[in-house]
PDB file of C-alpha atoms in Angstrom:
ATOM      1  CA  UNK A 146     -34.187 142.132  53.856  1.00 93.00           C
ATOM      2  CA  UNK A 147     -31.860 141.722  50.680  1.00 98.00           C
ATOM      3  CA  UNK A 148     -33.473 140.417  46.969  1.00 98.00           C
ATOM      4  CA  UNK A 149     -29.834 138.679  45.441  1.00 99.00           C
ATOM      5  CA  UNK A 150     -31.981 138.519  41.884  1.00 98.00           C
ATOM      6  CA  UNK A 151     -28.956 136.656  40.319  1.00 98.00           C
ATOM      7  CA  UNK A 152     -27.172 134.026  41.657  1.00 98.00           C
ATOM      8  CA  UNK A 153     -25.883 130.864  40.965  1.00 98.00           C
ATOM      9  CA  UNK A 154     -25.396 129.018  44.117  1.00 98.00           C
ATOM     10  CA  UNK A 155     -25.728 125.368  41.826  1.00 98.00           C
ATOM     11  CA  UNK A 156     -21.887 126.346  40.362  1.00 98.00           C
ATOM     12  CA  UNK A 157     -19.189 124.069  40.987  1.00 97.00           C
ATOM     13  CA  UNK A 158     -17.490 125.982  43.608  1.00 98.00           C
ATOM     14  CA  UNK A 159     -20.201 125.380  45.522  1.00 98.00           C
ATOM     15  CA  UNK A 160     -20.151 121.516  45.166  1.00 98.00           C
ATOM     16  CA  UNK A 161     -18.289 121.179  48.791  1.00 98.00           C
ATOM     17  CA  UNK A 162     -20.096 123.595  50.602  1.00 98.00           C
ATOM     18  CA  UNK A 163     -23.015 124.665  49.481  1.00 98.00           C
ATOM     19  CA  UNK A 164     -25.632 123.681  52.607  1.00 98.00           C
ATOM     20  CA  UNK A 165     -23.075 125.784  54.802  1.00 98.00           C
ATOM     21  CA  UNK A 166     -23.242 128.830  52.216  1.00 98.00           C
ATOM     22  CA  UNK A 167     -26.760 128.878  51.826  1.00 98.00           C
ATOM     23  CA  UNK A 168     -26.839 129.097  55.447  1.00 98.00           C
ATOM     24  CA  UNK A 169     -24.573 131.893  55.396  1.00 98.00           C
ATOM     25  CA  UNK A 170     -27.044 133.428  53.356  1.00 98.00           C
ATOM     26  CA  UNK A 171     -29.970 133.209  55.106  1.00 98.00           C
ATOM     27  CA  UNK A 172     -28.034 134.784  57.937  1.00 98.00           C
ATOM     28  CA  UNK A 173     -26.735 137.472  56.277  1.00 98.00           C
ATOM     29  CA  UNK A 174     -30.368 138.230  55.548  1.00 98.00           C
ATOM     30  CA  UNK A 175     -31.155 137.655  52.281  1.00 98.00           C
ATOM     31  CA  UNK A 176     -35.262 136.575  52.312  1.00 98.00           C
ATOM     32  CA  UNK A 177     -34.959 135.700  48.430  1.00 98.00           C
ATOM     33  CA  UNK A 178     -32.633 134.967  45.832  1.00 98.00           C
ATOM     34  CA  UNK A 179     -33.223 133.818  41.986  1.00 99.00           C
ATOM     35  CA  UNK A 180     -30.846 130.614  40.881  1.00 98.00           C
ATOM     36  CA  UNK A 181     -30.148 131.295  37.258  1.00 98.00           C
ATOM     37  CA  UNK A 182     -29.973 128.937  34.763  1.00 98.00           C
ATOM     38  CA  UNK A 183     -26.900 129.293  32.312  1.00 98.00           C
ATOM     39  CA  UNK A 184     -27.519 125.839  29.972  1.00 98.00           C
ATOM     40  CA  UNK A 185     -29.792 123.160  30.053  1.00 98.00           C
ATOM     41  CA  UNK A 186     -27.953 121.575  33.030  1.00 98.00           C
ATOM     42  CA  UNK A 187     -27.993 124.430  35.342  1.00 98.00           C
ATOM     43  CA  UNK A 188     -31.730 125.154  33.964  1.00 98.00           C
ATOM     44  CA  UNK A 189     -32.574 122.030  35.909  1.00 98.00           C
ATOM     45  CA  UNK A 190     -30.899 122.100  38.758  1.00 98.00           C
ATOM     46  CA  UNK A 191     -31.535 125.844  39.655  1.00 98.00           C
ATOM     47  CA  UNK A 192     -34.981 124.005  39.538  1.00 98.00           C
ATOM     48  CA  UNK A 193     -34.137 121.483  41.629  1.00 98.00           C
ATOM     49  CA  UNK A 194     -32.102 124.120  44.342  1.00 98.00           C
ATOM     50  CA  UNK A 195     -35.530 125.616  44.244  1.00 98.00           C
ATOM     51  CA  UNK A 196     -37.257 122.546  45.057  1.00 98.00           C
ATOM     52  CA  UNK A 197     -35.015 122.345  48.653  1.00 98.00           C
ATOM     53  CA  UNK A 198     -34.819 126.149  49.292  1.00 98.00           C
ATOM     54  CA  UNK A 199     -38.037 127.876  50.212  1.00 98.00           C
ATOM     55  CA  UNK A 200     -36.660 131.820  49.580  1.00 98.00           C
ATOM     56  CA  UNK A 201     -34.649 130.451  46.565  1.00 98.00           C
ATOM     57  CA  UNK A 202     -37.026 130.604  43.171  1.00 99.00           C
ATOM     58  CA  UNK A 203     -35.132 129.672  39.655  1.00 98.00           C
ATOM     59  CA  UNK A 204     -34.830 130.857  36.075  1.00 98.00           C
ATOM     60  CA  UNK A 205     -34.628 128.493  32.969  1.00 98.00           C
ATOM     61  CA  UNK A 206     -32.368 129.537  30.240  1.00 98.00           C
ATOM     62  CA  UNK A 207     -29.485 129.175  27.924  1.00 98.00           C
ATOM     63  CA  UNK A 208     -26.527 131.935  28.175  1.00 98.00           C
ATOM     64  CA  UNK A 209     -24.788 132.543  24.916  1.00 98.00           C
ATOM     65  CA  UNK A 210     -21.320 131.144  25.464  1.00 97.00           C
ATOM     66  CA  UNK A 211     -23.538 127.810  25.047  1.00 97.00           C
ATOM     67  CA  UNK A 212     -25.947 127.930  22.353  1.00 98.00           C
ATOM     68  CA  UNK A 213     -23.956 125.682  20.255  1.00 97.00           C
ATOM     69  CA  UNK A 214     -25.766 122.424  20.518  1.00 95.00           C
ATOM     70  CA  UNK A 215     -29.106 124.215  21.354  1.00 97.00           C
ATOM     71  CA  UNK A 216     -32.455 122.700  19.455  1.00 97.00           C
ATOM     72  CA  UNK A 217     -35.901 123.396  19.432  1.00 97.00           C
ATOM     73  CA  UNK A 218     -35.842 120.470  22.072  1.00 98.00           C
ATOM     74  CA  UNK A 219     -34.276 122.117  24.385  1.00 98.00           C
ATOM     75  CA  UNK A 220     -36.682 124.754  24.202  1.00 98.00           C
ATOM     76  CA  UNK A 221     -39.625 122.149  24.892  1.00 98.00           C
ATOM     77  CA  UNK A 222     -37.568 121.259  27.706  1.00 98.00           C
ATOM     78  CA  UNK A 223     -37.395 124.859  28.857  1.00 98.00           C
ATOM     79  CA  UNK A 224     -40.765 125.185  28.698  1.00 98.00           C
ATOM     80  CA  UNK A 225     -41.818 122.467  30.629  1.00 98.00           C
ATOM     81  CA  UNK A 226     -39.018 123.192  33.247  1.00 98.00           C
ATOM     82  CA  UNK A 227     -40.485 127.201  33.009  1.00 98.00           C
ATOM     83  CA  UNK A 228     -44.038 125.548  34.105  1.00 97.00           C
ATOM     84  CA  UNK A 229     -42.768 124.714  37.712  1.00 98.00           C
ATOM     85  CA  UNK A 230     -43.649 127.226  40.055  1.00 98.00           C
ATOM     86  CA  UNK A 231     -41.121 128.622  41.281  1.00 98.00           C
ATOM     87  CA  UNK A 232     -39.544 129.632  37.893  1.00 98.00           C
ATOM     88  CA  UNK A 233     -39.878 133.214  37.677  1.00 98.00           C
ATOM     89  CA  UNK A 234     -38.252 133.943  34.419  1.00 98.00           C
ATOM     90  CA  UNK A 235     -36.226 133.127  31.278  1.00 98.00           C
ATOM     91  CA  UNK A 236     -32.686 133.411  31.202  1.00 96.00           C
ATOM     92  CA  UNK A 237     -29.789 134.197  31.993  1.00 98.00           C
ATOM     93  CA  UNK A 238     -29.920 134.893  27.858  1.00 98.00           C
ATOM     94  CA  UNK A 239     -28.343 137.524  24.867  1.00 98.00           C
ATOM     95  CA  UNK A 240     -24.745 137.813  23.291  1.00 98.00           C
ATOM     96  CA  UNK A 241     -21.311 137.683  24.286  1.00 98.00           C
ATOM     97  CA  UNK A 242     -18.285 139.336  22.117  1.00 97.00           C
ATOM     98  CA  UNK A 243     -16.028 138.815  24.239  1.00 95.00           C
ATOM     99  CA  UNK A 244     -14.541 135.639  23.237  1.00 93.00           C
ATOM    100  CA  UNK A 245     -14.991 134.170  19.310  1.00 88.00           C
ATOM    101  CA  UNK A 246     -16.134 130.881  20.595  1.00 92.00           C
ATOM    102  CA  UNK A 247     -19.734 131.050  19.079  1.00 97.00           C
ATOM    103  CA  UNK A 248     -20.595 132.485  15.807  1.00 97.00           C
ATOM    104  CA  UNK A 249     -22.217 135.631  16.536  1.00 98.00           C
ATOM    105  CA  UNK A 250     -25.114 135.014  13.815  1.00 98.00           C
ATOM    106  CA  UNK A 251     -25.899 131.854  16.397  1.00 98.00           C
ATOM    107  CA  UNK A 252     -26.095 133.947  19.425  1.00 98.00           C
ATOM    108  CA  UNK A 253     -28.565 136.349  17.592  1.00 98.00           C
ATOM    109  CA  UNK A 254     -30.715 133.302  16.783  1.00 98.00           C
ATOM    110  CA  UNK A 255     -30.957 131.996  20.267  1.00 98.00           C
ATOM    111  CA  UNK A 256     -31.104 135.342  21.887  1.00 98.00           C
ATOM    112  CA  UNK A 257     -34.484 136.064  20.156  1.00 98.00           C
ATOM    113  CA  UNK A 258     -35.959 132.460  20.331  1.00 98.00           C
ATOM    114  CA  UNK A 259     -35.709 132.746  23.899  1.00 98.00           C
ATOM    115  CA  UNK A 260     -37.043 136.333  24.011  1.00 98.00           C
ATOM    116  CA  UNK A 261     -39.808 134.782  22.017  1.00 98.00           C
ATOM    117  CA  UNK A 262     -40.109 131.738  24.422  1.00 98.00           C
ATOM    118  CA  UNK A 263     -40.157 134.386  27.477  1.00 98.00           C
ATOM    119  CA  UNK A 264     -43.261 136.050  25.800  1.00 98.00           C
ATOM    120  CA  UNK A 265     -45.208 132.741  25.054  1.00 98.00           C
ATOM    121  CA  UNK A 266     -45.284 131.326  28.547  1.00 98.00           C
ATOM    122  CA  UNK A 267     -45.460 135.438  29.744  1.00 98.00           C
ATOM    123  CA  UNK A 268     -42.129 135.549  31.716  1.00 98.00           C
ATOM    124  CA  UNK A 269     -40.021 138.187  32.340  1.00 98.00           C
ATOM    125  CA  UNK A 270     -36.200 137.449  30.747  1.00 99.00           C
ATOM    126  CA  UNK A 271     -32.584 138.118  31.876  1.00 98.00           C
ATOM    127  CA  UNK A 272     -30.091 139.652  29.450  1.00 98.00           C
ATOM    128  CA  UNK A 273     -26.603 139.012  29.780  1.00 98.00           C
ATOM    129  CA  UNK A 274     -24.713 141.602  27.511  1.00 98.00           C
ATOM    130  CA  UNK A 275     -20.826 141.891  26.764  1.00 97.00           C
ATOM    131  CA  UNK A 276     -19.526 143.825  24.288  1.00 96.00           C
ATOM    132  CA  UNK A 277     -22.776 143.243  22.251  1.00 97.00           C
ATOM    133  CA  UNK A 278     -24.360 146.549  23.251  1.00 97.00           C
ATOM    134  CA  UNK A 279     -25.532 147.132  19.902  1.00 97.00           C
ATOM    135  CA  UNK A 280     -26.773 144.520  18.897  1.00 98.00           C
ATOM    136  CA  UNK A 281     -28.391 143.264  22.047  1.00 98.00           C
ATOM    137  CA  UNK A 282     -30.779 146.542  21.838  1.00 97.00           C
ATOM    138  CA  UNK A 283     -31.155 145.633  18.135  1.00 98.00           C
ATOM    139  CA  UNK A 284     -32.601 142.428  19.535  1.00 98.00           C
ATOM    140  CA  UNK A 285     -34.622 143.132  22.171  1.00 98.00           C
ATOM    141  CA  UNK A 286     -36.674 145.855  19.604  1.00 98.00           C
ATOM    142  CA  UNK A 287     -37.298 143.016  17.193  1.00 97.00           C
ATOM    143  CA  UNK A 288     -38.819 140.633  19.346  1.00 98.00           C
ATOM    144  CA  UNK A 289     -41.631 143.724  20.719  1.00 98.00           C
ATOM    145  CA  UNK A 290     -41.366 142.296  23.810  1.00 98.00           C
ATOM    146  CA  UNK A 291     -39.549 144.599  26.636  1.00 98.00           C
ATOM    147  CA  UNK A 292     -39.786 142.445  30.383  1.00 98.00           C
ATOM    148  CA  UNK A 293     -36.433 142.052  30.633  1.00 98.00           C
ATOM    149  CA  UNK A 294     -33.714 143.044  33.117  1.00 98.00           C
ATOM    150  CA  UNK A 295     -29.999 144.034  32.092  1.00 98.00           C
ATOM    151  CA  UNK A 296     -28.146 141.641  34.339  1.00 98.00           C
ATOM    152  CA  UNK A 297     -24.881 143.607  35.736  1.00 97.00           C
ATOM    153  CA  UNK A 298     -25.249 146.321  33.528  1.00 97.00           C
ATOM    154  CA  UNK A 299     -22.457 147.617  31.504  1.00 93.00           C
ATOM    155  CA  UNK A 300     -23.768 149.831  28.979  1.00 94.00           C
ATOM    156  CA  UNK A 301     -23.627 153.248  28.734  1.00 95.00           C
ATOM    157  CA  UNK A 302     -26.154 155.898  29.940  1.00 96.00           C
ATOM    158  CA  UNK A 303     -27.638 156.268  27.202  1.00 96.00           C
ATOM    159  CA  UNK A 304     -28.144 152.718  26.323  1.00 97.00           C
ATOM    160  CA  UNK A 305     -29.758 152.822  29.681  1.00 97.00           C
ATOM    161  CA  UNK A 306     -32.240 155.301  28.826  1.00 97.00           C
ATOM    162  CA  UNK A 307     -33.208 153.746  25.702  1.00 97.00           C
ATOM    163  CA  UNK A 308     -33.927 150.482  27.903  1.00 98.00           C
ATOM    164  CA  UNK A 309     -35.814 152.250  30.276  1.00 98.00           C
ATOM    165  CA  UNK A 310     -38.040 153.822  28.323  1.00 98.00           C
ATOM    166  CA  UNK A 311     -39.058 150.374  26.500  1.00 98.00           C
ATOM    167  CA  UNK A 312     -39.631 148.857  30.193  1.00 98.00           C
ATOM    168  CA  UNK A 313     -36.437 147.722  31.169  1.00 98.00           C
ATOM    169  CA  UNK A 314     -34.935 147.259  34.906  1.00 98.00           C
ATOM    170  CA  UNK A 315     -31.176 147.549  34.904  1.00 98.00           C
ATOM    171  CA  UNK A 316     -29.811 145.837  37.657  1.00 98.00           C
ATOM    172  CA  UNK A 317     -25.725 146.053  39.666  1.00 98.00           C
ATOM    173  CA  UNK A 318     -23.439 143.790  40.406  1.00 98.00           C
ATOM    174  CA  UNK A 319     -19.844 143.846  42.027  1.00 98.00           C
ATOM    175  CA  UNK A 320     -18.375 146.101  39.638  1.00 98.00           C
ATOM    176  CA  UNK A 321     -20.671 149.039  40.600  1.00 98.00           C
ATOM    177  CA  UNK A 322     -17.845 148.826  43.700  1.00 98.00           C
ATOM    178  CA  UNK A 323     -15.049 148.695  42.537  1.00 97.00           C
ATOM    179  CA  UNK A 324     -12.588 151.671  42.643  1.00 94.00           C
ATOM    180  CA  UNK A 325     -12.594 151.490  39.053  1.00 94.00           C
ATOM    181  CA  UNK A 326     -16.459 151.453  38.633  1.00 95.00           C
ATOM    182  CA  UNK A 327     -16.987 155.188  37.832  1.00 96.00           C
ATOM    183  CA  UNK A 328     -19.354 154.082  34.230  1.00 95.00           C
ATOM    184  CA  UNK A 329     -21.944 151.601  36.328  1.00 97.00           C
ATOM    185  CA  UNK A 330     -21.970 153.921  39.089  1.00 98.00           C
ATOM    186  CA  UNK A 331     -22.345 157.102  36.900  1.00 97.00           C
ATOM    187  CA  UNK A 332     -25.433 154.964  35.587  1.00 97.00           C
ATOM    188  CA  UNK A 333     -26.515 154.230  38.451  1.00 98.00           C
ATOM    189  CA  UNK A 334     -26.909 157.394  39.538  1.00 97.00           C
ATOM    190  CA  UNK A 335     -29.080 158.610  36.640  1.00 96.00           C
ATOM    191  CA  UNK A 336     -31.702 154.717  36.429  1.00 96.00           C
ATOM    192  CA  UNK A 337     -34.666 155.912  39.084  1.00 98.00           C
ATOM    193  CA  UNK A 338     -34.423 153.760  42.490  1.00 98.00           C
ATOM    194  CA  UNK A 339     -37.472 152.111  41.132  1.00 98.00           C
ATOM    195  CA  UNK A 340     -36.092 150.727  38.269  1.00 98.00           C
ATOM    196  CA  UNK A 341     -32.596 149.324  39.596  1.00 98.00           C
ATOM    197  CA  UNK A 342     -32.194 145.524  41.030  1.00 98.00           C
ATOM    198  CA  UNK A 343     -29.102 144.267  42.661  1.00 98.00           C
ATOM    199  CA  UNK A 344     -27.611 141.199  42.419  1.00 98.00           C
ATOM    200  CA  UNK A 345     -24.210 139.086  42.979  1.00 98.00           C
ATOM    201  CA  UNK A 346     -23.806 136.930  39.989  1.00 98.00           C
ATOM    202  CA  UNK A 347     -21.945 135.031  42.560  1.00 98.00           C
ATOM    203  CA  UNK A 348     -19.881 132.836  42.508  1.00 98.00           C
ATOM    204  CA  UNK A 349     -18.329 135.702  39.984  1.00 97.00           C
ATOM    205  CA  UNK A 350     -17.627 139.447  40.693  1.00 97.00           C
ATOM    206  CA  UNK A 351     -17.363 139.429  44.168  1.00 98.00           C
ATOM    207  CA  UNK A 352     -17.572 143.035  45.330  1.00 98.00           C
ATOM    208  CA  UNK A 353     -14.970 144.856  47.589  1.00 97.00           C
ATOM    209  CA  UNK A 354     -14.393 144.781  50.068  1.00 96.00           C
ATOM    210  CA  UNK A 355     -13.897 141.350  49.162  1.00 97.00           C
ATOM    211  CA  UNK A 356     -12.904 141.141  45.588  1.00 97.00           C
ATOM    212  CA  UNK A 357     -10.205 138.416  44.521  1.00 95.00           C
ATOM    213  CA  UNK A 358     -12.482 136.323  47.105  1.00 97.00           C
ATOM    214  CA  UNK A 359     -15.669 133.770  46.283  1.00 98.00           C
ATOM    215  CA  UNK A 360     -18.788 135.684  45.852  1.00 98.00           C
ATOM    216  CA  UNK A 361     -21.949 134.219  47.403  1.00 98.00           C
ATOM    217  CA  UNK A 362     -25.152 135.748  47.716  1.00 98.00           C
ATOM    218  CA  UNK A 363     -24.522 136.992  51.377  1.00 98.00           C
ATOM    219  CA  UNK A 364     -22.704 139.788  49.471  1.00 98.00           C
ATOM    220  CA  UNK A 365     -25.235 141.523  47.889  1.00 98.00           C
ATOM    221  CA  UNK A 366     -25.083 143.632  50.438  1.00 98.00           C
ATOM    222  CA  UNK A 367     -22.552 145.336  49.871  1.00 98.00           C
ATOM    223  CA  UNK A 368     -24.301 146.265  46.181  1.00 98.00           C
ATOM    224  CA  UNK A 369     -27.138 147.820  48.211  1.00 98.00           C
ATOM    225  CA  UNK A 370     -24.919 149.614  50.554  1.00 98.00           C
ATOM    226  CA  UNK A 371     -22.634 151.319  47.290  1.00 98.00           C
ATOM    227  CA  UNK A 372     -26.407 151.955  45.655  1.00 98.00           C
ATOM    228  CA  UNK A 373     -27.688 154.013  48.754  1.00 98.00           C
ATOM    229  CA  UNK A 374     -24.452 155.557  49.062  1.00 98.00           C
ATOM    230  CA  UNK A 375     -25.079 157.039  44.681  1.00 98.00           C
ATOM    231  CA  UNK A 376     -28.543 157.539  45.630  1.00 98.00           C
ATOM    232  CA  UNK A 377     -28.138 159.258  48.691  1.00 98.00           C
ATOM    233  CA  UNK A 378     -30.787 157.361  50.963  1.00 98.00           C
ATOM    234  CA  UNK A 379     -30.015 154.743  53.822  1.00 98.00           C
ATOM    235  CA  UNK A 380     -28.700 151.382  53.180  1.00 96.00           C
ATOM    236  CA  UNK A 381     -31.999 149.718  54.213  1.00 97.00           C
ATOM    237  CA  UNK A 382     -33.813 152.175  52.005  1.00 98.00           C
ATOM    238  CA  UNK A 383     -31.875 150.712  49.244  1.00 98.00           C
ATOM    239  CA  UNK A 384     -32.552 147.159  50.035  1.00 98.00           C
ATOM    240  CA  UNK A 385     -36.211 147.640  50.903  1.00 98.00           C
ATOM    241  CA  UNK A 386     -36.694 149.256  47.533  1.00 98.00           C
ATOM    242  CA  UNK A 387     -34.776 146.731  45.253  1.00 98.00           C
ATOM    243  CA  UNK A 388     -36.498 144.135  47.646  1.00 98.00           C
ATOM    244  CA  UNK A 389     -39.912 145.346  46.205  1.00 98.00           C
ATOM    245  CA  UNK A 390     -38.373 146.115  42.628  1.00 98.00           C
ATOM    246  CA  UNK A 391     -37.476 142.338  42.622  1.00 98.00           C
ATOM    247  CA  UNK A 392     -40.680 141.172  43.501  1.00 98.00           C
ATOM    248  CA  UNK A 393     -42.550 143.235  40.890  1.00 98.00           C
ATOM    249  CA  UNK A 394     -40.661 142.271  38.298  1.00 98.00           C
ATOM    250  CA  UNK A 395     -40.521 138.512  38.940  1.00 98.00           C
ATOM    251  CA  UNK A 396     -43.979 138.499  39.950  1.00 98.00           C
ATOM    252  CA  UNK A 397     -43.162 137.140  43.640  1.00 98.00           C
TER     253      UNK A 397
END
């Protein structure tokens, strides 16, 4: 019933738990999920949680808060990981201001090798974007290549439109809740149902009514419910759509 196309039940916070959780989310009724892979140890075991799982597929990637020690071996390795079958995409990838951690220059490097990566083995990617809005369009118009998803979008609406209309999905996350959500939900509102994916990004941004709490992916309902509610259709309308979105654009 529910598509959770970005989760990462491999974290940590999982470690003591995480056959009871999965559970949890197979009741809740979530029929597929995508494991993203954040560095080159999550890469493999979203792989391997994908392996076990049969609704649970994987992406291969390496987020920009890590691209430090990245080399063109790691990419080989990304590429053979990307081979296995139930890899459905690159990512989660792009640039992250926030912090001053990793020289920005760096992040632009990696950002586009693993576009580029995405395009040779014909994946779709996953862009993680904060306070890089700029430069992570800048980016993605370089590399000519446009299957990609903006994973818990916080752009603005026009940066939305710009994505769209190169291919883009734009997909929600916990925030698009929140009381103080008014930007992702005003976005929302304008994206077509047909382009929009939800997703938890659990265990992080849990949305209300359980925020403060760990996030799983038996929570992505609740991003379905607010997205019917801005769209005005029926909460199963809104999770039979993304549901199909999902599968489109991970080729499922």
């Amino acid at each position: 019933m529910y598509f959770d196309t970005h989760t990462h039940l491999d974290d940590a916070r999982f470690a003591d738990d995480r056959a009871e959780v999965i559970q949890k989310v197979r009741d809740a009724g979530v029929t597929l999920a995508v494991n993203i892979g954040a560095d080159m140890k999550s890469s493999e075991t979203s792989v391997a949680l994908a392996e076990q799982y049969d609704f649970i597929y994987a992406s291969v990637g390496v987020h920009p808060e890590d691209v430090t020690h990245l080399t063109e071996a790691d990419m080989d390795r990304l590429a053979e990981l990307a081979q296995h079958k139930k890899v459905v995409a690159i990512g989660e990838i792009g640039l992250d201001y926030h912090y001053d951690d990793v020289p920005k220059e760096l992040q632009k490097k990696w950002f586009l090798r693993q576009i580029q990566l995405a395009q040779k083995l014909e994946l779709p990617y996953i862009v993680h974007d904060r306070e890089a809005h700029g430069d992570v369009l800048e980016i993605i118009r370089e590399s000519g290549y446009f299957r990609g998803v903006m994973h818990c979008y916080s752009g603005s609406a026009e940066m939305a439109q710009e994505l769209l209309k190169l291919g883009f999905y734009i997909s929600f996350a916990g925030p698009v809740t929140f009381k103080n959500g008014k930007k992702a939900q005003e976005v929302a509102k304008q994206i077509p149902i047909e382009r929009i994916l939800i997703e938890t990004d659990s265990p992080y941004l849990t949305p209300e009514p359980y925020r403060g709490q760990r996030n799983d992916s038996s929570m992505v309902q609740f991003v379905a419910r607010k997205i019917a509610e801005l769209k005005g259709i029926t909460a199963a309308e809104a999770a039979w759509i993304t549901m199909e979105n999902g599968k489109r654009f991970f080729n499922i």
